[in-house]
PDB file of C-alpha atoms in Angstrom:
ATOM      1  CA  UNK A 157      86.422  89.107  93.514  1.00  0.00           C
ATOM      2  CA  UNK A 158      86.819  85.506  94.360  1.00  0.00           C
ATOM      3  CA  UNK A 159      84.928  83.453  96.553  1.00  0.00           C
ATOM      4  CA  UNK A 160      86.449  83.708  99.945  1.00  0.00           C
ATOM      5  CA  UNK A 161      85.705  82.064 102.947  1.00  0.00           C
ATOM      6  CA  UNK A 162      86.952  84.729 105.341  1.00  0.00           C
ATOM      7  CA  UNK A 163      85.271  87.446 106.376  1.00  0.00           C
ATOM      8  CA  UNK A 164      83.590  89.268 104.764  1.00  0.00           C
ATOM      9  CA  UNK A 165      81.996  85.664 103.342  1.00  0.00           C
ATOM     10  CA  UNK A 166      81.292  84.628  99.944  1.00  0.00           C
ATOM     11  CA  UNK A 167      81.175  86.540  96.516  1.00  0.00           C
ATOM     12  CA  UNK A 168      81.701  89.801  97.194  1.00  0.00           C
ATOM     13  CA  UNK A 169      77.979  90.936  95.509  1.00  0.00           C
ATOM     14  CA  UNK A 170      77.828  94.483  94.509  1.00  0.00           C
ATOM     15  CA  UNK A 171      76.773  96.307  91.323  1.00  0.00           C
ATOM     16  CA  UNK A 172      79.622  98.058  89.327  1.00  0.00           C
ATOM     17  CA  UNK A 173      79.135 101.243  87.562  1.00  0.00           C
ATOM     18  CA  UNK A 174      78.346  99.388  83.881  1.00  0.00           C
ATOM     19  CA  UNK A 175      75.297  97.751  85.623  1.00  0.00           C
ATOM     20  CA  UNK A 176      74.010 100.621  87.807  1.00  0.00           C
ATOM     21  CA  UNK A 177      74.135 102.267  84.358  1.00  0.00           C
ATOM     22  CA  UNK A 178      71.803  99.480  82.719  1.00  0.00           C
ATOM     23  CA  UNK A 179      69.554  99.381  85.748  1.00  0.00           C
ATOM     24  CA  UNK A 180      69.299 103.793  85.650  1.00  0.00           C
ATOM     25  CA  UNK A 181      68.647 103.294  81.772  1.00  0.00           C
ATOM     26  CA  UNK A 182      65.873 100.409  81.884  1.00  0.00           C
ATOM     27  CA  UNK A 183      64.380 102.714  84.691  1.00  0.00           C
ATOM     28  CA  UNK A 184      64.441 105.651  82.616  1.00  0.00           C
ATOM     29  CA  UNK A 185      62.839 103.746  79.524  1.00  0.00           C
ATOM     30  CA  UNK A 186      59.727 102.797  81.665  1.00  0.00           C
ATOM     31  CA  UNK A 187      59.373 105.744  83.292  1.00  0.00           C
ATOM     32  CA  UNK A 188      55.481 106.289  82.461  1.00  0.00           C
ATOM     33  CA  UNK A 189      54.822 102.477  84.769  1.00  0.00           C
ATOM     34  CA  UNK A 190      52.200 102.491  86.357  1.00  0.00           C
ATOM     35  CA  UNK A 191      53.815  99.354  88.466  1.00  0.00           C
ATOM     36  CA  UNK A 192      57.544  99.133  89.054  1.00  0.00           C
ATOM     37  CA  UNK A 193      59.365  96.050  90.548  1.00  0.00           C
ATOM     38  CA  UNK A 194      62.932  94.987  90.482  1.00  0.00           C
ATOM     39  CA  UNK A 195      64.173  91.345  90.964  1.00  0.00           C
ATOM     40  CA  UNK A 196      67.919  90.424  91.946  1.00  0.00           C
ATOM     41  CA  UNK A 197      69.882  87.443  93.840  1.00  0.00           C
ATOM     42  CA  UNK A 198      71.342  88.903  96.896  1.00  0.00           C
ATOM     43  CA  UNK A 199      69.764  91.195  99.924  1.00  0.00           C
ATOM     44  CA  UNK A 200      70.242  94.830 100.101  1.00  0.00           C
ATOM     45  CA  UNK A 201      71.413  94.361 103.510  1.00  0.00           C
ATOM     46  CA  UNK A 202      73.068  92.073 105.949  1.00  0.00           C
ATOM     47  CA  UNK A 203      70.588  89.581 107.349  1.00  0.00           C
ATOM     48  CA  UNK A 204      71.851  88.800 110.515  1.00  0.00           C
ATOM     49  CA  UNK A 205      73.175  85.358 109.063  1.00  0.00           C
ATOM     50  CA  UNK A 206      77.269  86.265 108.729  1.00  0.00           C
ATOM     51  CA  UNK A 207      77.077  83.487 105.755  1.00  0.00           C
ATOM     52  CA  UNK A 208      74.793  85.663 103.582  1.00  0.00           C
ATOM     53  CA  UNK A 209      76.073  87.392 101.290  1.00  0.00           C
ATOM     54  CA  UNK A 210      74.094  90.715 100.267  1.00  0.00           C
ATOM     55  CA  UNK A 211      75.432  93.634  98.343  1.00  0.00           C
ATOM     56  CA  UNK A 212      78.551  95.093  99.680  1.00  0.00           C
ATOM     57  CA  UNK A 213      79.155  97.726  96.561  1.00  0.00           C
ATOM     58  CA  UNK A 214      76.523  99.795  94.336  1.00  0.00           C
ATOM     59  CA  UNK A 215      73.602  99.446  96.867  1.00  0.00           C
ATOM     60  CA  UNK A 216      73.392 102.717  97.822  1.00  0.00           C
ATOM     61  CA  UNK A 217      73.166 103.981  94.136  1.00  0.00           C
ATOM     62  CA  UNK A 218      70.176 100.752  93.541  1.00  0.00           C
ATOM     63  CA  UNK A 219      68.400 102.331  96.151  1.00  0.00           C
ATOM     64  CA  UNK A 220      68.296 105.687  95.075  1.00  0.00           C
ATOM     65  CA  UNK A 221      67.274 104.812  91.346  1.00  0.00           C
ATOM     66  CA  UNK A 222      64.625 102.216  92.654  1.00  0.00           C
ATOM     67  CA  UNK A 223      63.249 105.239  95.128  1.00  0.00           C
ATOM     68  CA  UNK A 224      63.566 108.224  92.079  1.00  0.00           C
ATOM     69  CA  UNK A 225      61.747 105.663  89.783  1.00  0.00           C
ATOM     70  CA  UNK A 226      59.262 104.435  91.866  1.00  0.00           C
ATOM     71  CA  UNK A 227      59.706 101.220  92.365  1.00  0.00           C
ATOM     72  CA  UNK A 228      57.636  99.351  94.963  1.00  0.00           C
ATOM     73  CA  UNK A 229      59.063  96.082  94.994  1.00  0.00           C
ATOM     74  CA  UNK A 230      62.284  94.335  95.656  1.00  0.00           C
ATOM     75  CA  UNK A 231      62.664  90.667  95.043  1.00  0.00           C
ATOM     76  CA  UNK A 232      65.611  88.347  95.347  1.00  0.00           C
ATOM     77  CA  UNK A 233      66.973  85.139  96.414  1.00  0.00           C
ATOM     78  CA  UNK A 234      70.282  83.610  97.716  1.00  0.00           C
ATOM     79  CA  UNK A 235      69.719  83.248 101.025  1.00  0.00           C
ATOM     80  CA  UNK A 236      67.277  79.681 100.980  1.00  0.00           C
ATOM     81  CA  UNK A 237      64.538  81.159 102.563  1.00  0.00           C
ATOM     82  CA  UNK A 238      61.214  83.177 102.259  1.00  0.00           C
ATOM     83  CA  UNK A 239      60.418  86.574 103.947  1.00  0.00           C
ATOM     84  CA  UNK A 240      58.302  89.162 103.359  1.00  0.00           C
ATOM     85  CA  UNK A 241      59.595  92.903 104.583  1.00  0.00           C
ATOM     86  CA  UNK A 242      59.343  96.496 103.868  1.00  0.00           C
ATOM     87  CA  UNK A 243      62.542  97.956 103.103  1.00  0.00           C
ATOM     88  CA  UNK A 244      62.552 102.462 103.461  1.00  0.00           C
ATOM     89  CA  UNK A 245      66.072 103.057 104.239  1.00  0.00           C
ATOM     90  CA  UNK A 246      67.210 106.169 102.511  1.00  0.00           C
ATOM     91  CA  UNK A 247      64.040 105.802 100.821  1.00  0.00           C
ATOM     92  CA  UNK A 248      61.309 108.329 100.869  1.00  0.00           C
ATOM     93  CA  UNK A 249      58.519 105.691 100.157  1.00  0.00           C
ATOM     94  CA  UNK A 250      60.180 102.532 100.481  1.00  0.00           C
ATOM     95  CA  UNK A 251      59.815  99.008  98.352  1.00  0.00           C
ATOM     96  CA  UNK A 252      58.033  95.289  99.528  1.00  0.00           C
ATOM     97  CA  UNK A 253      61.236  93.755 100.308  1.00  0.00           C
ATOM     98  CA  UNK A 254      60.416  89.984  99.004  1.00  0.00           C
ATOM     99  CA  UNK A 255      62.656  86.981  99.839  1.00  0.00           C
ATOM    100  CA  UNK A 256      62.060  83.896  97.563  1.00  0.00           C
ATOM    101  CA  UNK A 257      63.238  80.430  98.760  1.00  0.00           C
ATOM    102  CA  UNK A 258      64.956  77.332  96.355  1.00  0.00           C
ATOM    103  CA  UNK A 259      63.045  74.662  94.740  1.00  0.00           C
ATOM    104  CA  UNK A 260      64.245  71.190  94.851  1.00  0.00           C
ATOM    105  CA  UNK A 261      68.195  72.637  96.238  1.00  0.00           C
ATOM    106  CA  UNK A 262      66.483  72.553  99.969  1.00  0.00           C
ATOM    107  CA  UNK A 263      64.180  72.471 103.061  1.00  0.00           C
ATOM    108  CA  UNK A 264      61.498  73.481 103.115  1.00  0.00           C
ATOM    109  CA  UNK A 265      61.526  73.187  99.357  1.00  0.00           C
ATOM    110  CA  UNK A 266      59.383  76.503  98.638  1.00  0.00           C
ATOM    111  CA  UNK A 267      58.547  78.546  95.825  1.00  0.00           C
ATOM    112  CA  UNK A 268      56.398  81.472  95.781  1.00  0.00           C
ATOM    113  CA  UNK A 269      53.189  82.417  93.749  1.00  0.00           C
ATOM    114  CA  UNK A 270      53.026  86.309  93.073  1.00  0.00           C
ATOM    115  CA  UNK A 271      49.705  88.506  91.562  1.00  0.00           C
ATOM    116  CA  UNK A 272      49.131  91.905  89.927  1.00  0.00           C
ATOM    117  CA  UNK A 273      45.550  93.211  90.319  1.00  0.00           C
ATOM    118  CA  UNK A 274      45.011  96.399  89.542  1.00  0.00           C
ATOM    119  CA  UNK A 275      48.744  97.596  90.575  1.00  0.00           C
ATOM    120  CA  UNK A 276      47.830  96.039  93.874  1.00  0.00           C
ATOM    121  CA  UNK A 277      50.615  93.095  94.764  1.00  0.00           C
ATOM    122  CA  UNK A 278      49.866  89.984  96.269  1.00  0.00           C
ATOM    123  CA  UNK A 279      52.225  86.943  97.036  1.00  0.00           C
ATOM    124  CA  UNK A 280      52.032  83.571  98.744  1.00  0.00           C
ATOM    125  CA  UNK A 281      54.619  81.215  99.704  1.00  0.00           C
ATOM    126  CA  UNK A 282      53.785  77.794  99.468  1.00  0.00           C
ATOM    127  CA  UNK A 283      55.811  74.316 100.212  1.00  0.00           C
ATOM    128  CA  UNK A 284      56.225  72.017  97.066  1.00  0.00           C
ATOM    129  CA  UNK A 285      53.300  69.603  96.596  1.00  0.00           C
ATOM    130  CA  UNK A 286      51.192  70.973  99.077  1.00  0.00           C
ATOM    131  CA  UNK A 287      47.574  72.000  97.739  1.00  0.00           C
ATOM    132  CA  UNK A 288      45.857  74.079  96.622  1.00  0.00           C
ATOM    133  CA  UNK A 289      47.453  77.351  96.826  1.00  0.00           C
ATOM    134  CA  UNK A 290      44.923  80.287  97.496  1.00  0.00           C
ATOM    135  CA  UNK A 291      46.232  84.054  97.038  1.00  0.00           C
ATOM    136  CA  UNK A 292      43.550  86.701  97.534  1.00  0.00           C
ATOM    137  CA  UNK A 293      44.771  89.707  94.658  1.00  0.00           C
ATOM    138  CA  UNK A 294      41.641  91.946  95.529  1.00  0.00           C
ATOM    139  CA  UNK A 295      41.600  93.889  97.950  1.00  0.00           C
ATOM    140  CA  UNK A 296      45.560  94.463  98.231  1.00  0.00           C
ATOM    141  CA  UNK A 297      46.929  93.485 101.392  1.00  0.00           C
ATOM    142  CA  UNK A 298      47.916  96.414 103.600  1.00  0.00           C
ATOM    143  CA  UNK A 299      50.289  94.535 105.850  1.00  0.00           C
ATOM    144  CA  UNK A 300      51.910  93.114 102.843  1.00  0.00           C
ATOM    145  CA  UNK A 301      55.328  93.372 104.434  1.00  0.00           C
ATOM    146  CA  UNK A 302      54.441  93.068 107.413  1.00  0.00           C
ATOM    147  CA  UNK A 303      53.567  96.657 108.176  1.00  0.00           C
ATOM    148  CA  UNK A 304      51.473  99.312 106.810  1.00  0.00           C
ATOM    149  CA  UNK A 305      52.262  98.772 102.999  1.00  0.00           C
ATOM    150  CA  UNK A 306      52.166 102.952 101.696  1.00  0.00           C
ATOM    151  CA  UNK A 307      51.475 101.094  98.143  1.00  0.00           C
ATOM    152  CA  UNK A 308      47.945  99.491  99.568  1.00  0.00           C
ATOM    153  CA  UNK A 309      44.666 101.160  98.778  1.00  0.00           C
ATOM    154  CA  UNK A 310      42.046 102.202 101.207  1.00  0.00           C
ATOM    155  CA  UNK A 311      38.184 100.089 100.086  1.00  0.00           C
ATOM    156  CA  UNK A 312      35.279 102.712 100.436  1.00  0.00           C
ATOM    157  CA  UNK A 313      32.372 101.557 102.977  1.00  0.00           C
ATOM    158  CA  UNK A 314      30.117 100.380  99.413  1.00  0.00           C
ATOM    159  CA  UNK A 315      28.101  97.638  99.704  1.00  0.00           C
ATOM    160  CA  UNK A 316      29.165  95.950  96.357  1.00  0.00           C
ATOM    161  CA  UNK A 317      32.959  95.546  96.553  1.00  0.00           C
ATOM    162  CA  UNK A 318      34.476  93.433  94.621  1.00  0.00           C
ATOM    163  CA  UNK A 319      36.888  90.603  95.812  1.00  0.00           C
ATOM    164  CA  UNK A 320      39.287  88.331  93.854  1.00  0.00           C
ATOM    165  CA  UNK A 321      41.338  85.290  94.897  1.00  0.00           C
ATOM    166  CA  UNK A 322      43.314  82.603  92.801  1.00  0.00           C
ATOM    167  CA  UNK A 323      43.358  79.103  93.698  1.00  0.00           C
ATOM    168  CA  UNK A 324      45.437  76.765  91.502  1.00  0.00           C
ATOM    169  CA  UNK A 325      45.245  73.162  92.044  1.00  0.00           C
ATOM    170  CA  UNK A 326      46.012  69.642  89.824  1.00  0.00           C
ATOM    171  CA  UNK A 327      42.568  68.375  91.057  1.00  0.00           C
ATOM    172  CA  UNK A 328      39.056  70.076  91.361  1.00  0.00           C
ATOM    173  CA  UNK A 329      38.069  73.045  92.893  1.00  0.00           C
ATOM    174  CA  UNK A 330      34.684  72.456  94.568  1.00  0.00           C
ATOM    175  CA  UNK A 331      34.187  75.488  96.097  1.00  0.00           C
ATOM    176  CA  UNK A 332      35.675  78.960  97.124  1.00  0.00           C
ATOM    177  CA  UNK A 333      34.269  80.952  99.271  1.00  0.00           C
ATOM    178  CA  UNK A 334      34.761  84.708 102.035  1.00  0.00           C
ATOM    179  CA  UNK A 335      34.291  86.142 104.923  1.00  0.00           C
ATOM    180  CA  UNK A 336      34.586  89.217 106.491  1.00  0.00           C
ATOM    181  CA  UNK A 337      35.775  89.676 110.023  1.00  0.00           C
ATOM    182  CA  UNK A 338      35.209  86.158 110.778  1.00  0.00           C
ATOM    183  CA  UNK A 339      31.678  86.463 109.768  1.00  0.00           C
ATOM    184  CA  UNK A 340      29.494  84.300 107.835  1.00  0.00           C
ATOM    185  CA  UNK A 341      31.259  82.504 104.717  1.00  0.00           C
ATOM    186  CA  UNK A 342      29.725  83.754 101.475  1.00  0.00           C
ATOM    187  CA  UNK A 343      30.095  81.717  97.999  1.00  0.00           C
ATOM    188  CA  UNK A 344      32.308  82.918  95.355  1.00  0.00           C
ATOM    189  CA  UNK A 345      32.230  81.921  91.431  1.00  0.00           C
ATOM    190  CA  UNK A 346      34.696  80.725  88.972  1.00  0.00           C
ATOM    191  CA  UNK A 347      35.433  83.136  86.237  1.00  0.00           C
ATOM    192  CA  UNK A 348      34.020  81.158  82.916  1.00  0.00           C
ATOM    193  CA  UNK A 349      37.401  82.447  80.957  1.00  0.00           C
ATOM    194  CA  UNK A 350      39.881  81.997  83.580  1.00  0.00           C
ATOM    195  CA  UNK A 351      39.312  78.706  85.378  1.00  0.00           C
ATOM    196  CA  UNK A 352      42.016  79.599  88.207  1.00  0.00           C
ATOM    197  CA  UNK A 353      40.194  83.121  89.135  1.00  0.00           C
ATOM    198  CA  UNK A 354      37.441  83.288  91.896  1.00  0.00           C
ATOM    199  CA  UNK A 355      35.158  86.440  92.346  1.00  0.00           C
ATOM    200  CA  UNK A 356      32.904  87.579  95.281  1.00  0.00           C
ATOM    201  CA  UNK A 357      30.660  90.521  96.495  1.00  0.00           C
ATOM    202  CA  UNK A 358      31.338  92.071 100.080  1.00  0.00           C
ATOM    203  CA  UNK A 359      29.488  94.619 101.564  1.00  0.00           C
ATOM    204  CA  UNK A 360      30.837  97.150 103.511  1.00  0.00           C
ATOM    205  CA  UNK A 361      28.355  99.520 103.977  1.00  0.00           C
ATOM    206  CA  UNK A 362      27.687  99.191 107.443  1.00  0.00           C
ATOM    207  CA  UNK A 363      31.193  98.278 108.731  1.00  0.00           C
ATOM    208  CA  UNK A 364      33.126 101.481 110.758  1.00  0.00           C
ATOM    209  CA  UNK A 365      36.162 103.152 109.124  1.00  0.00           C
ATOM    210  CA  UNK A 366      39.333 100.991 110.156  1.00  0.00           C
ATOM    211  CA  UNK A 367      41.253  97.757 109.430  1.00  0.00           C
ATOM    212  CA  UNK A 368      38.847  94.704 108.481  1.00  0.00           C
ATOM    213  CA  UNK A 369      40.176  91.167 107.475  1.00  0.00           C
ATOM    214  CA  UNK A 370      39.073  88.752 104.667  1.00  0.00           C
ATOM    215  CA  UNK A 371      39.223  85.116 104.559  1.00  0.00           C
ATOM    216  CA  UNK A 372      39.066  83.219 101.177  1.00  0.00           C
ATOM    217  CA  UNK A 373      38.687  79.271 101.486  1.00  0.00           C
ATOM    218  CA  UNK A 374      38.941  77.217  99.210  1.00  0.00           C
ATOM    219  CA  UNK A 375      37.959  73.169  99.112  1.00  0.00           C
ATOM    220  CA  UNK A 376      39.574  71.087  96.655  1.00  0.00           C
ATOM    221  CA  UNK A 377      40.229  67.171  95.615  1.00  0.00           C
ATOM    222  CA  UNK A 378      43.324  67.796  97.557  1.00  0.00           C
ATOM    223  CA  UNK A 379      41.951  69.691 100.716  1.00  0.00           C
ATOM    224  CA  UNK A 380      41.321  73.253 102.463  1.00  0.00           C
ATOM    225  CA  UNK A 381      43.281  76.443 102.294  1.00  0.00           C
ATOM    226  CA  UNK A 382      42.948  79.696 103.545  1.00  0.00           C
ATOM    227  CA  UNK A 383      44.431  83.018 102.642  1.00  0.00           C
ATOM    228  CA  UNK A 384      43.978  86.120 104.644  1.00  0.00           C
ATOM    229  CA  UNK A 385      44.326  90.137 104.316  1.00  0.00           C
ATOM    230  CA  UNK A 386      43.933  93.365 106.481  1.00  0.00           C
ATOM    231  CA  UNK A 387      42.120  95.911 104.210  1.00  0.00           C
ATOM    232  CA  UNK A 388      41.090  99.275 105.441  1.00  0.00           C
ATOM    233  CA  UNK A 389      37.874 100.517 105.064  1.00  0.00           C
ATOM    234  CA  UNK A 390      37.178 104.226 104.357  1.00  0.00           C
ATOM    235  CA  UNK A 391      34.420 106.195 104.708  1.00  0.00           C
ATOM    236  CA  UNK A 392      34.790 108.392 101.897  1.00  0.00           C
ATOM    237  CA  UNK A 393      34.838 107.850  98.199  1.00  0.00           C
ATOM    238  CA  UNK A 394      37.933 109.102  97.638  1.00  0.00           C
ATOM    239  CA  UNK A 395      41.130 106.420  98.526  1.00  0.00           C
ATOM    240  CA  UNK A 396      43.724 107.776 100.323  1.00  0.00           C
ATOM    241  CA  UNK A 397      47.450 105.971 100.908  1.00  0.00           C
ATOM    242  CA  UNK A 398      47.785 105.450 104.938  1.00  0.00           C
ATOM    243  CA  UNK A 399      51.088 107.321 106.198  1.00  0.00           C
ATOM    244  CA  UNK A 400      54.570 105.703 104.972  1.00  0.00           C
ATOM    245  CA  UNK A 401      55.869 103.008 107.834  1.00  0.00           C
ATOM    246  CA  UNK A 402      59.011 102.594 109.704  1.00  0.00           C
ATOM    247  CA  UNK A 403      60.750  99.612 108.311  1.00  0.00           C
ATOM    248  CA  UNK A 404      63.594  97.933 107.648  1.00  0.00           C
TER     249      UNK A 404
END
């Protein structure tokens, strides 16, 4: 329809039956994924801003082929701004509900940076020009979302876990470095093939079952960032998904 400014605002967004039927077939072609994520412009939902526009026809049908596929992530723009959610409604597991701002169009002038790791998602939103940028990718984050994330797995109480950060900056990377629970800081090392990816050693063998944070830090030519996660420590060997969350 054409842009109105009466209610209800904007473009009228929707998805018509020809592209609910390219979205069920590219689905359906992937369906062995191990990791499934879909990426549009507009919300799912109102956002409480009557300017927005978000979809106002086919998003009941999106979100039933995202939840019978399995997708875990929804990302999308038009709104100017960065948020991170969880989105279940009439969902049985629910999807990362992922806001990206504008570059160069606006304030604050944001893009964001967004990792795969094992089919564990990270993300970071960072202002233009502002370095470095540090996004820890192992472990997953289980408040990605800002809630439990159902997609984050449990870490077993080991004493050699692994831990994996990115920190991208135009000048040098002195040093990166962790900490568990705001404990000591322990040195990580640059990966000799991938001059962007920092590794590190935690031990979590004598730590009780529950949530535990981790701080990365990283000291560049350009200054000090920190990026932080809630993991959850088990104390079996076998990972298990914490219950689904209440939402959006």
């Amino acid at each position: 329809a054409p842009f109105s400014i009466f209610s209800p605002y904007g473009d009228r967004a929707g998805l018509d039956s020809t592209e609910l039927a390219f979205i069920g077939t590219e689905l359906a072609a992937h369906g062995d994924a191990a990791l499934t994520m879909a990426f549009g412009h507009h919300p799912l939902v109102p956002t409480g801003d009557s300017t927005d526009t978000y979809l106002y026809y086919g998003k009941d049908e999106f979100v039933s082929l995202m939840d019978s596929n399995g997708a875990s992530m929804y990302g999308y723009g038009h709104t100017h701004s960065s948020s991170e959610q969880f989105f279940n409604q009439n969902m049985t597991g629910g999807v990362f509900y992922f806001n990206v701002s504008a570059i160069g169009k606006d304030s604050p002038n944001q893009y964001a940076v967004t990792a795969i790791d094992c089919n564990g998602i990270s993300s970071a939103t960072q202002t233009v020009g502002t370095w470095p940028v540090v996004l820890i990718t192992a472990p997953m984050n289980r408040r990605l979302g800002g809630i439990v994330n159902p997609y984050a797995y449990t870490v077993t109480n080991a004493s050699s876990n692994p831990i994996r950060a990115l920190v991208f900056d135009p000048a040098t990377v002195t040093q990166a470095q962790f900490r568990v629970n705001a404990g000591a800081w322990q040195q990580m090392t640059v990966a000799p093939d991938s001059p962007g990816l920092w590794h590190g050693i935690w031990d979590a063998s004598a730590l009780p079952e529950g949530e535990h944070t981790i701080d990365v830090q990283a000291t560049t030519g350009s200054g000090t960032r920190t990026d932080t996660v809630t993991t959850y420590v088990k104390s079996s060997s076998t990972p298990t998904l914490p219950a689904a969350p209440s939402g959006l």
